[in-house]
Amino acid sequence: MAELMVGTRPVGLAHPPLVIAEIGINHEGDPAKAHRMVDDAADAGLECVKFQTHVVEDEMVPNDVVPGNADEPIYAMMRRCALPASVERELKAHAEERGMLFLSTPFSRAAADRLAELDVAAYKIGSGECNNYPLVAHIAGLGKPVILSTGMNDIASITPAAEILRAAGVGYALLHCTSLYPTPPEQVRLGALAELGDAFPDAVLGLSDHTTSIYPCLGAVPLGARVLERHFTSDRGWPGPDIPVSSTPAEFAELVTGSRLIHAALGGTKAVLAEEQPTIDFAYASVVTIAPVAKGEVLTPANLWVKRPGTGELRAAHYPVLLGRRAVRDLPTDHQLALADIADD
């Protein structure tokens, strides 16, 4: 059974899902907004907040490529939203003071090395870097567990990344993801979790969701997802390309509660629980006389039927085989029939 440790938090099938509040760049480069989201996440009952670490000069060359969910080039956006190392250190301390894990996604070697200096508990690798095998190898070499999103990748392109992580001996999780902002429900494809599980049985499974609700994350739990990630914002009125696919603290509180409840409800067998006995006693039906029965009289539908409660020796399921038998003593009306009341023939 695949399992990994994020700090002291075990993550795997036997444990409730780890819900990650992806703050990302929703702070728009404003440390005050970032700190507010840390507090709001903690107040919502979250265990983990995640940021993005951008060292722009090591991450990309100057360009004018505009993402589909933005109205400015990615280069300008990252220069505006990148947080300095000192702020990230303060955010990590803040998250830990509030009892949460601090994670971040490095988009370059320099960013990964900065997070290593912060001694993060694990690394998150985004979908865009899933097939950036040199960067995956660099991060894996840092010796911490890796949570890898797999949007825009198929089994063939995920496989080399998984092999790198295995070779490095680090625990890893694979998050199914659709890199559409927002993702229409019919393109979430939760069936991919089974495909990932079959291809990578040593991986913890999860979902990085970009729909506009928490429902796909909840639906992923019975399918084996034990890491659930969504974008987080304190205020949907804030600017930012990821705000439309972000959930509020109240929604995240529901996600935490719901995912834990669903996890608790999983498993088991279709057996009668001992705890159901009080309900059995009043809800089941017993075989009873519906008219006086004289000693030696044959039991027929005219004098025998089934009624609640279920405290009699002979339950409703016995009724057909009792018909035609004879009473060995006089029986009053509404008598719960017992084996001692009927002849053996």
mmCIF file of C-alpha atoms in Angstrom:
data_model
loop_
_atom_site.group_PDB
_atom_site.id
_atom_site.type_symbol
_atom_site.label_atom_id
_atom_site.label_comp_id
_atom_site.label_asym_id
_atom_site.label_seq_id
_atom_site.Cartn_x
_atom_site.Cartn_y
_atom_site.Cartn_z
ATOM 1 C CA MET A 1 0.000 0.000 0.000
ATOM 2 C CA ALA A 2 1.620 3.238 -1.183
ATOM 3 C CA GLU A 3 2.264 5.800 1.534
ATOM 4 C CA LEU A 4 4.495 8.815 2.051
ATOM 5 C CA MET A 5 5.273 11.128 4.933
ATOM 6 C CA VAL A 6 4.887 14.890 4.561
ATOM 7 C CA GLY A 7 6.627 15.970 7.705
ATOM 8 C CA THR A 8 4.931 13.902 10.384
ATOM 9 C CA ARG A 9 1.720 13.569 8.368
ATOM 10 C CA PRO A 10 1.261 10.118 6.776
ATOM 11 C CA VAL A 11 -0.475 10.265 3.399
ATOM 12 C CA GLY A 12 -2.010 7.171 1.834
ATOM 13 C CA LEU A 13 -5.127 5.047 1.531
ATOM 14 C CA ALA A 14 -5.317 4.343 5.255
ATOM 15 C CA HIS A 15 -5.414 8.037 6.146
ATOM 16 C CA PRO A 16 -7.876 10.892 5.541
ATOM 17 C CA PRO A 17 -6.990 12.963 2.466
ATOM 18 C CA LEU A 18 -4.417 15.721 2.812
ATOM 19 C CA VAL A 19 -6.232 18.843 1.606
ATOM 20 C CA ILE A 20 -3.847 21.422 0.151
ATOM 21 C CA ALA A 21 -4.842 25.067 -0.109
ATOM 22 C CA GLU A 22 -3.002 26.252 -3.200
ATOM 23 C CA ILE A 23 -2.413 29.931 -2.491
ATOM 24 C CA GLY A 24 -0.032 30.007 -5.432
ATOM 25 C CA ILE A 25 0.220 33.565 -6.734
ATOM 26 C CA ASN A 26 -3.230 34.660 -5.569
ATOM 27 C CA HIS A 27 -1.428 37.161 -3.328
ATOM 28 C CA GLU A 28 -0.339 39.021 -6.485
ATOM 29 C CA GLY A 29 3.050 39.684 -4.882
ATOM 30 C CA ASP A 30 1.576 41.306 -1.769
ATOM 31 C CA PRO A 31 2.987 39.704 1.424
ATOM 32 C CA ALA A 32 0.107 41.069 3.514
ATOM 33 C CA LYS A 33 -2.419 39.200 1.362
ATOM 34 C CA ALA A 34 -0.281 36.071 1.547
ATOM 35 C CA HIS A 35 -0.191 36.201 5.349
ATOM 36 C CA ARG A 36 -3.933 36.804 5.504
ATOM 37 C CA MET A 37 -4.545 33.680 3.428
ATOM 38 C CA VAL A 38 -2.350 31.660 5.772
ATOM 39 C CA ASP A 39 -4.512 32.744 8.703
ATOM 40 C CA ASP A 40 -7.763 32.177 6.825
ATOM 41 C CA ALA A 41 -6.636 28.705 5.788
ATOM 42 C CA ALA A 42 -5.736 27.823 9.362
ATOM 43 C CA ASP A 43 -9.089 29.118 10.600
ATOM 44 C CA ALA A 44 -10.806 26.907 8.010
ATOM 45 C CA GLY A 45 -9.172 23.818 9.523
ATOM 46 C CA LEU A 46 -6.612 23.166 6.791
ATOM 47 C CA GLU A 47 -3.468 21.160 7.390
ATOM 48 C CA CYS A 48 -1.422 22.500 4.487
ATOM 49 C CA VAL A 49 -0.900 25.675 2.484
ATOM 50 C CA LYS A 50 1.101 25.806 -0.728
ATOM 51 C CA PHE A 51 2.758 28.678 -2.538
ATOM 52 C CA GLN A 52 4.790 28.986 -5.739
ATOM 53 C CA THR A 53 8.482 29.833 -5.691
ATOM 54 C CA HIS A 54 9.600 31.834 -8.714
ATOM 55 C CA VAL A 55 13.197 32.851 -9.329
ATOM 56 C CA VAL A 56 12.333 34.386 -12.658
ATOM 57 C CA GLU A 57 15.796 34.703 -14.187
ATOM 58 C CA ASP A 58 16.443 30.997 -13.587
ATOM 59 C CA GLU A 59 12.959 29.973 -14.646
ATOM 60 C CA MET A 60 12.375 31.553 -18.033
ATOM 61 C CA VAL A 61 13.733 33.833 -20.690
ATOM 62 C CA PRO A 62 11.991 37.160 -21.319
ATOM 63 C CA ASN A 63 8.887 36.475 -23.401
ATOM 64 C CA ASP A 64 5.477 37.806 -24.350
ATOM 65 C CA VAL A 65 3.503 34.549 -24.078
ATOM 66 C CA VAL A 66 0.087 35.206 -22.518
ATOM 67 C CA PRO A 67 -1.533 32.289 -20.611
ATOM 68 C CA GLY A 68 -5.067 31.379 -21.574
ATOM 69 C CA ASN A 69 -6.427 32.465 -18.175
ATOM 70 C CA ALA A 70 -4.584 35.806 -18.037
ATOM 71 C CA ASP A 71 -4.343 39.103 -19.895
ATOM 72 C CA GLU A 72 -0.610 39.759 -19.502
ATOM 73 C CA PRO A 73 2.539 37.878 -20.492
ATOM 74 C CA ILE A 74 3.674 35.166 -18.102
ATOM 75 C CA TYR A 75 7.098 36.817 -17.767
ATOM 76 C CA ALA A 76 5.632 40.101 -16.529
ATOM 77 C CA MET A 77 3.201 38.255 -14.256
ATOM 78 C CA MET A 78 5.913 36.204 -12.578
ATOM 79 C CA ARG A 79 8.176 39.210 -12.074
ATOM 80 C CA ARG A 80 5.273 40.981 -10.382
ATOM 81 C CA CYS A 81 4.112 38.037 -8.255
ATOM 82 C CA ALA A 82 7.421 36.432 -7.239
ATOM 83 C CA LEU A 83 8.029 36.629 -3.510
ATOM 84 C CA PRO A 84 11.566 37.123 -2.159
ATOM 85 C CA ALA A 85 13.197 34.410 -0.087
ATOM 86 C CA SER A 86 12.809 36.442 3.093
ATOM 87 C CA VAL A 87 9.035 36.649 2.672
ATOM 88 C CA GLU A 88 8.770 32.922 1.937
ATOM 89 C CA ARG A 89 10.721 32.214 5.115
ATOM 90 C CA GLU A 90 8.272 34.372 7.082
ATOM 91 C CA LEU A 91 5.290 32.648 5.472
ATOM 92 C CA LYS A 92 6.676 29.220 6.328
ATOM 93 C CA ALA A 93 7.178 30.289 9.945
ATOM 94 C CA HIS A 94 3.668 31.749 10.015
ATOM 95 C CA ALA A 95 2.088 28.571 8.618
ATOM 96 C CA GLU A 96 3.946 26.407 11.104
ATOM 97 C CA GLU A 97 2.973 28.679 13.986
ATOM 98 C CA ARG A 98 -0.638 28.042 12.944
ATOM 99 C CA GLY A 99 -0.023 24.295 12.962
ATOM 100 C CA MET A 100 0.057 23.836 9.183
ATOM 101 C CA LEU A 101 2.486 22.389 6.683
ATOM 102 C CA PHE A 102 4.136 24.849 4.309
ATOM 103 C CA LEU A 103 4.749 23.635 0.768
ATOM 104 C CA SER A 104 5.724 25.425 -2.393
ATOM 105 C CA THR A 105 6.185 24.592 -6.062
ATOM 106 C CA PRO A 106 9.656 25.375 -7.409
ATOM 107 C CA PHE A 107 9.769 26.279 -11.094
ATOM 108 C CA SER A 108 13.545 26.196 -11.424
ATOM 109 C CA ARG A 109 16.687 24.760 -9.886
ATOM 110 C CA ALA A 110 17.279 27.994 -7.992
ATOM 111 C CA ALA A 111 13.745 27.871 -6.605
ATOM 112 C CA ALA A 112 14.177 24.242 -5.524
ATOM 113 C CA ASP A 113 17.455 25.060 -3.820
ATOM 114 C CA ARG A 114 15.826 27.979 -2.004
ATOM 115 C CA LEU A 115 13.134 25.644 -0.676
ATOM 116 C CA ALA A 116 15.793 23.154 0.365
ATOM 117 C CA GLU A 117 17.356 25.899 2.481
ATOM 118 C CA LEU A 118 13.941 26.418 4.068
ATOM 119 C CA ASP A 119 13.842 22.676 4.825
ATOM 120 C CA VAL A 120 10.365 22.149 3.402
ATOM 121 C CA ALA A 121 8.719 18.824 4.239
ATOM 122 C CA ALA A 122 8.063 17.923 0.587
ATOM 123 C CA TYR A 123 8.172 19.388 -2.883
ATOM 124 C CA LYS A 124 5.212 19.975 -5.165
ATOM 125 C CA ILE A 125 5.967 19.802 -8.874
ATOM 126 C CA GLY A 126 3.437 21.413 -11.195
ATOM 127 C CA SER A 127 1.962 19.856 -14.310
ATOM 128 C CA GLY A 128 4.108 21.993 -16.602
ATOM 129 C CA GLU A 129 7.226 20.435 -15.097
ATOM 130 C CA CYS A 130 5.973 16.821 -15.080
ATOM 131 C CA ASN A 131 7.975 16.069 -18.232
ATOM 132 C CA ASN A 132 10.816 18.457 -17.333
ATOM 133 C CA TYR A 133 12.890 15.468 -16.350
ATOM 134 C CA PRO A 134 16.089 17.410 -15.575
ATOM 135 C CA LEU A 135 14.224 19.531 -13.025
ATOM 136 C CA VAL A 136 12.377 16.480 -11.644
ATOM 137 C CA ALA A 137 15.733 14.773 -11.154
ATOM 138 C CA HIS A 138 17.199 17.840 -9.433
ATOM 139 C CA ILE A 139 14.244 18.053 -7.038
ATOM 140 C CA ALA A 140 14.264 14.292 -6.395
ATOM 141 C CA GLY A 141 17.943 14.551 -5.511
ATOM 142 C CA LEU A 142 17.063 16.857 -2.618
ATOM 143 C CA GLY A 143 15.760 13.809 -0.769
ATOM 144 C CA LYS A 144 12.246 14.850 0.219
ATOM 145 C CA PRO A 145 8.874 13.396 -0.869
ATOM 146 C CA VAL A 146 7.445 14.757 -4.104
ATOM 147 C CA ILE A 147 3.832 15.526 -5.021
ATOM 148 C CA LEU A 148 3.669 15.627 -8.814
ATOM 149 C CA SER A 149 0.755 17.032 -10.815
ATOM 150 C CA THR A 150 0.165 15.358 -14.165
ATOM 151 C CA GLY A 151 -1.996 17.747 -16.210
ATOM 152 C CA MET A 152 -1.141 17.872 -19.917
ATOM 153 C CA ASN A 153 0.667 14.505 -19.573
ATOM 154 C CA ASP A 154 -0.255 10.908 -20.313
ATOM 155 C CA ILE A 155 1.055 7.646 -18.889
ATOM 156 C CA ALA A 156 3.943 7.596 -21.362
ATOM 157 C CA SER A 157 5.249 11.018 -20.332
ATOM 158 C CA ILE A 158 4.579 10.473 -16.608
ATOM 159 C CA THR A 159 6.542 7.208 -16.565
ATOM 160 C CA PRO A 160 10.050 8.708 -16.860
ATOM 161 C CA ALA A 161 9.293 11.147 -14.031
ATOM 162 C CA ALA A 162 8.051 8.292 -11.834
ATOM 163 C CA GLU A 163 11.171 6.292 -12.631
ATOM 164 C CA ILE A 164 13.349 9.234 -11.578
ATOM 165 C CA LEU A 165 11.498 9.503 -8.265
ATOM 166 C CA ARG A 166 11.749 5.750 -7.640
ATOM 167 C CA ALA A 167 15.457 5.760 -8.409
ATOM 168 C CA ALA A 168 15.964 8.598 -5.933
ATOM 169 C CA GLY A 169 14.169 6.582 -3.262
ATOM 170 C CA VAL A 170 11.703 9.337 -2.379
ATOM 171 C CA GLY A 171 8.032 8.740 -1.664
ATOM 172 C CA TYR A 172 5.793 10.278 -4.272
ATOM 173 C CA ALA A 173 2.211 11.145 -5.085
ATOM 174 C CA LEU A 174 0.716 11.593 -8.532
ATOM 175 C CA LEU A 175 -2.126 14.088 -8.838
ATOM 176 C CA HIS A 176 -4.474 13.696 -11.745
ATOM 177 C CA CYS A 177 -5.123 17.134 -13.190
ATOM 178 C CA THR A 178 -6.785 18.808 -16.151
ATOM 179 C CA SER A 179 -4.983 22.019 -17.080
ATOM 180 C CA LEU A 180 -8.038 24.002 -18.126
ATOM 181 C CA TYR A 181 -9.073 27.112 -16.178
ATOM 182 C CA PRO A 182 -11.853 26.484 -15.324
ATOM 183 C CA THR A 183 -12.225 22.766 -16.044
ATOM 184 C CA PRO A 184 -15.712 21.749 -17.196
ATOM 185 C CA PRO A 185 -16.985 18.835 -15.070
ATOM 186 C CA GLU A 186 -17.114 16.491 -18.064
ATOM 187 C CA GLN A 187 -13.377 17.034 -18.623
ATOM 188 C CA VAL A 188 -12.297 16.279 -15.052
ATOM 189 C CA ARG A 189 -12.049 12.536 -15.943
ATOM 190 C CA LEU A 190 -11.884 10.973 -12.502
ATOM 191 C CA GLY A 191 -11.500 7.641 -14.259
ATOM 192 C CA ALA A 192 -7.860 8.586 -14.784
ATOM 193 C CA LEU A 193 -7.209 7.817 -11.103
ATOM 194 C CA ALA A 194 -7.681 4.102 -11.748
ATOM 195 C CA GLU A 195 -5.382 4.309 -14.752
ATOM 196 C CA LEU A 196 -2.696 6.017 -12.676
ATOM 197 C CA GLY A 197 -3.120 3.465 -9.900
ATOM 198 C CA ASP A 198 -2.675 0.560 -12.310
ATOM 199 C CA ALA A 199 0.384 2.106 -13.969
ATOM 200 C CA PHE A 200 2.041 3.338 -10.766
ATOM 201 C CA PRO A 201 1.042 1.080 -7.845
ATOM 202 C CA ASP A 202 3.772 2.589 -5.652
ATOM 203 C CA ALA A 203 2.328 6.097 -5.947
ATOM 204 C CA VAL A 204 -0.129 7.797 -3.620
ATOM 205 C CA LEU A 205 -2.946 9.176 -5.773
ATOM 206 C CA GLY A 206 -4.593 12.567 -5.666
ATOM 207 C CA LEU A 207 -6.460 15.245 -7.587
ATOM 208 C CA SER A 208 -5.418 18.767 -8.425
ATOM 209 C CA ASP A 209 -8.728 20.301 -9.392
ATOM 210 C CA HIS A 210 -9.455 23.406 -11.475
ATOM 211 C CA THR A 211 -13.249 23.301 -11.568
ATOM 212 C CA THR A 212 -15.317 25.922 -9.791
ATOM 213 C CA SER A 213 -16.576 23.679 -6.969
ATOM 214 C CA ILE A 214 -15.326 21.209 -4.367
ATOM 215 C CA TYR A 215 -17.448 18.336 -5.683
ATOM 216 C CA PRO A 216 -14.853 16.651 -7.951
ATOM 217 C CA CYS A 217 -12.436 16.505 -5.012
ATOM 218 C CA LEU A 218 -15.079 14.864 -2.844
ATOM 219 C CA GLY A 219 -15.902 12.438 -5.645
ATOM 220 C CA ALA A 220 -12.245 11.508 -5.995
ATOM 221 C CA VAL A 221 -11.942 10.220 -2.421
ATOM 222 C CA PRO A 222 -13.788 6.892 -2.951
ATOM 223 C CA LEU A 223 -11.627 6.404 -6.062
ATOM 224 C CA GLY A 224 -8.450 6.456 -3.999
ATOM 225 C CA ALA A 225 -7.404 10.118 -3.983
ATOM 226 C CA ARG A 226 -5.588 10.965 -0.756
ATOM 227 C CA VAL A 227 -4.191 14.356 -1.787
ATOM 228 C CA LEU A 228 -6.751 16.999 -2.737
ATOM 229 C CA GLU A 229 -5.541 20.331 -4.059
ATOM 230 C CA ARG A 230 -7.501 23.418 -5.051
ATOM 231 C CA HIS A 231 -6.630 27.082 -5.440
ATOM 232 C CA PHE A 232 -7.419 29.135 -2.335
ATOM 233 C CA THR A 233 -8.430 32.761 -1.927
ATOM 234 C CA SER A 234 -9.666 34.818 0.974
ATOM 235 C CA ASP A 235 -11.763 36.980 -1.339
ATOM 236 C CA ARG A 236 -13.178 36.136 -4.757
ATOM 237 C CA GLY A 237 -13.208 39.847 -5.537
ATOM 238 C CA TRP A 238 -9.422 39.999 -5.629
ATOM 239 C CA PRO A 239 -7.639 40.214 -8.997
ATOM 240 C CA GLY A 240 -5.584 37.329 -10.321
ATOM 241 C CA PRO A 241 -5.727 34.707 -13.072
ATOM 242 C CA ASP A 242 -6.455 31.834 -10.670
ATOM 243 C CA ILE A 243 -9.166 33.550 -8.634
ATOM 244 C CA PRO A 244 -12.045 32.223 -10.810
ATOM 245 C CA VAL A 245 -11.034 28.631 -10.003
ATOM 246 C CA SER A 246 -10.290 29.298 -6.335
ATOM 247 C CA SER A 247 -12.361 28.253 -3.348
ATOM 248 C CA THR A 248 -13.038 30.389 -0.293
ATOM 249 C CA PRO A 249 -12.185 29.485 3.306
ATOM 250 C CA ALA A 250 -15.783 28.412 3.915
ATOM 251 C CA GLU A 251 -15.687 26.081 0.902
ATOM 252 C CA PHE A 252 -12.367 24.639 2.009
ATOM 253 C CA ALA A 253 -13.807 23.982 5.467
ATOM 254 C CA GLU A 254 -16.554 21.955 3.766
ATOM 255 C CA LEU A 255 -13.963 20.125 1.683
ATOM 256 C CA VAL A 256 -11.955 19.162 4.753
ATOM 257 C CA THR A 257 -15.048 17.995 6.642
ATOM 258 C CA GLY A 258 -16.550 16.189 3.673
ATOM 259 C CA SER A 259 -13.379 14.417 2.596
ATOM 260 C CA ARG A 260 -12.748 13.152 6.122
ATOM 261 C CA LEU A 261 -16.331 11.950 6.471
ATOM 262 C CA ILE A 262 -16.222 10.135 3.120
ATOM 263 C CA HIS A 263 -12.903 8.527 4.022
ATOM 264 C CA ALA A 264 -14.340 7.329 7.334
ATOM 265 C CA ALA A 265 -17.287 5.814 5.462
ATOM 266 C CA LEU A 266 -15.173 3.751 3.052
ATOM 267 C CA GLY A 267 -14.459 0.036 3.246
ATOM 268 C CA GLY A 268 -16.218 -2.611 5.262
ATOM 269 C CA THR A 269 -18.404 -5.515 4.151
ATOM 270 C CA LYS A 270 -22.117 -6.165 3.804
ATOM 271 C CA ALA A 271 -22.476 -7.804 7.207
ATOM 272 C CA VAL A 272 -24.892 -7.133 10.070
ATOM 273 C CA LEU A 273 -23.268 -4.998 12.754
ATOM 274 C CA ALA A 274 -23.686 -5.796 16.412
ATOM 275 C CA GLU A 275 -24.540 -2.129 16.872
ATOM 276 C CA GLU A 276 -27.628 -2.656 14.693
ATOM 277 C CA GLN A 277 -29.250 -4.985 17.233
ATOM 278 C CA PRO A 278 -31.396 -2.288 18.915
ATOM 279 C CA THR A 279 -32.838 -1.430 15.506
ATOM 280 C CA ILE A 280 -33.323 -5.096 14.646
ATOM 281 C CA ASP A 281 -35.355 -5.544 17.808
ATOM 282 C CA PHE A 282 -38.039 -3.108 16.694
ATOM 283 C CA ALA A 283 -37.689 -3.121 12.905
ATOM 284 C CA TYR A 284 -37.672 -6.840 12.115
ATOM 285 C CA ALA A 285 -40.907 -8.850 12.107
ATOM 286 C CA SER A 286 -41.553 -12.064 14.048
ATOM 287 C CA VAL A 287 -44.004 -14.874 13.270
ATOM 288 C CA VAL A 288 -47.151 -14.414 15.415
ATOM 289 C CA THR A 289 -50.583 -15.892 15.744
ATOM 290 C CA ILE A 290 -53.388 -13.697 14.442
ATOM 291 C CA ALA A 291 -56.128 -15.855 15.950
ATOM 292 C CA PRO A 292 -56.311 -18.341 18.848
ATOM 293 C CA VAL A 293 -54.727 -21.672 17.910
ATOM 294 C CA ALA A 294 -55.825 -24.870 19.693
ATOM 295 C CA LYS A 295 -53.457 -27.683 20.557
ATOM 296 C CA GLY A 296 -53.097 -29.930 17.507
ATOM 297 C CA GLU A 297 -54.452 -27.270 15.112
ATOM 298 C CA VAL A 298 -52.648 -26.740 11.800
ATOM 299 C CA LEU A 299 -50.934 -23.407 11.293
ATOM 300 C CA THR A 300 -52.369 -21.600 8.243
ATOM 301 C CA PRO A 301 -52.463 -18.063 6.824
ATOM 302 C CA ALA A 302 -55.765 -17.726 8.653
ATOM 303 C CA ASN A 303 -54.143 -17.995 12.069
ATOM 304 C CA LEU A 304 -50.495 -17.118 11.429
ATOM 305 C CA TRP A 305 -48.756 -14.012 10.055
ATOM 306 C CA VAL A 306 -45.748 -11.726 10.704
ATOM 307 C CA LYS A 307 -45.676 -8.592 12.880
ATOM 308 C CA ARG A 308 -43.135 -6.392 14.556
ATOM 309 C CA PRO A 309 -41.132 -6.308 16.829
ATOM 310 C CA GLY A 310 -38.314 -8.655 15.894
ATOM 311 C CA THR A 311 -37.831 -10.033 19.372
ATOM 312 C CA GLY A 312 -39.467 -13.396 18.636
ATOM 313 C CA GLU A 313 -37.505 -16.612 18.204
ATOM 314 C CA LEU A 314 -38.870 -17.127 14.677
ATOM 315 C CA ARG A 315 -38.498 -14.220 12.269
ATOM 316 C CA ALA A 316 -40.501 -13.433 9.152
ATOM 317 C CA ALA A 317 -38.126 -15.444 6.954
ATOM 318 C CA HIS A 318 -39.277 -18.626 8.750
ATOM 319 C CA TYR A 319 -42.969 -18.060 7.941
ATOM 320 C CA PRO A 320 -43.299 -20.250 4.807
ATOM 321 C CA VAL A 321 -41.847 -23.368 6.444
ATOM 322 C CA LEU A 322 -44.122 -23.031 9.498
ATOM 323 C CA LEU A 323 -47.331 -23.264 7.513
ATOM 324 C CA GLY A 324 -48.840 -26.748 7.746
ATOM 325 C CA ARG A 325 -47.167 -27.546 11.067
ATOM 326 C CA ARG A 326 -49.295 -28.295 14.158
ATOM 327 C CA ALA A 327 -49.397 -26.513 17.482
ATOM 328 C CA VAL A 328 -48.389 -28.617 20.505
ATOM 329 C CA ARG A 329 -50.225 -26.366 22.949
ATOM 330 C CA ASP A 330 -53.001 -23.767 22.941
ATOM 331 C CA LEU A 331 -51.690 -20.426 21.634
ATOM 332 C CA PRO A 332 -53.395 -17.062 22.173
ATOM 333 C CA THR A 333 -53.697 -14.322 19.591
ATOM 334 C CA ASP A 334 -50.533 -12.194 19.013
ATOM 335 C CA HIS A 335 -48.311 -14.881 20.432
ATOM 336 C CA GLN A 336 -44.735 -14.780 19.096
ATOM 337 C CA LEU A 337 -44.186 -18.293 17.845
ATOM 338 C CA ALA A 338 -41.294 -20.389 19.189
ATOM 339 C CA LEU A 339 -39.925 -23.792 18.139
ATOM 340 C CA ALA A 340 -41.327 -25.267 21.346
ATOM 341 C CA ASP A 341 -44.836 -24.300 20.206
ATOM 342 C CA ILE A 342 -44.891 -26.566 17.147
ATOM 343 C CA ALA A 343 -44.614 -30.263 16.426
ATOM 344 C CA ASP A 344 -41.482 -31.651 14.757
ATOM 345 C CA ASP A 345 -43.345 -33.278 11.850
#
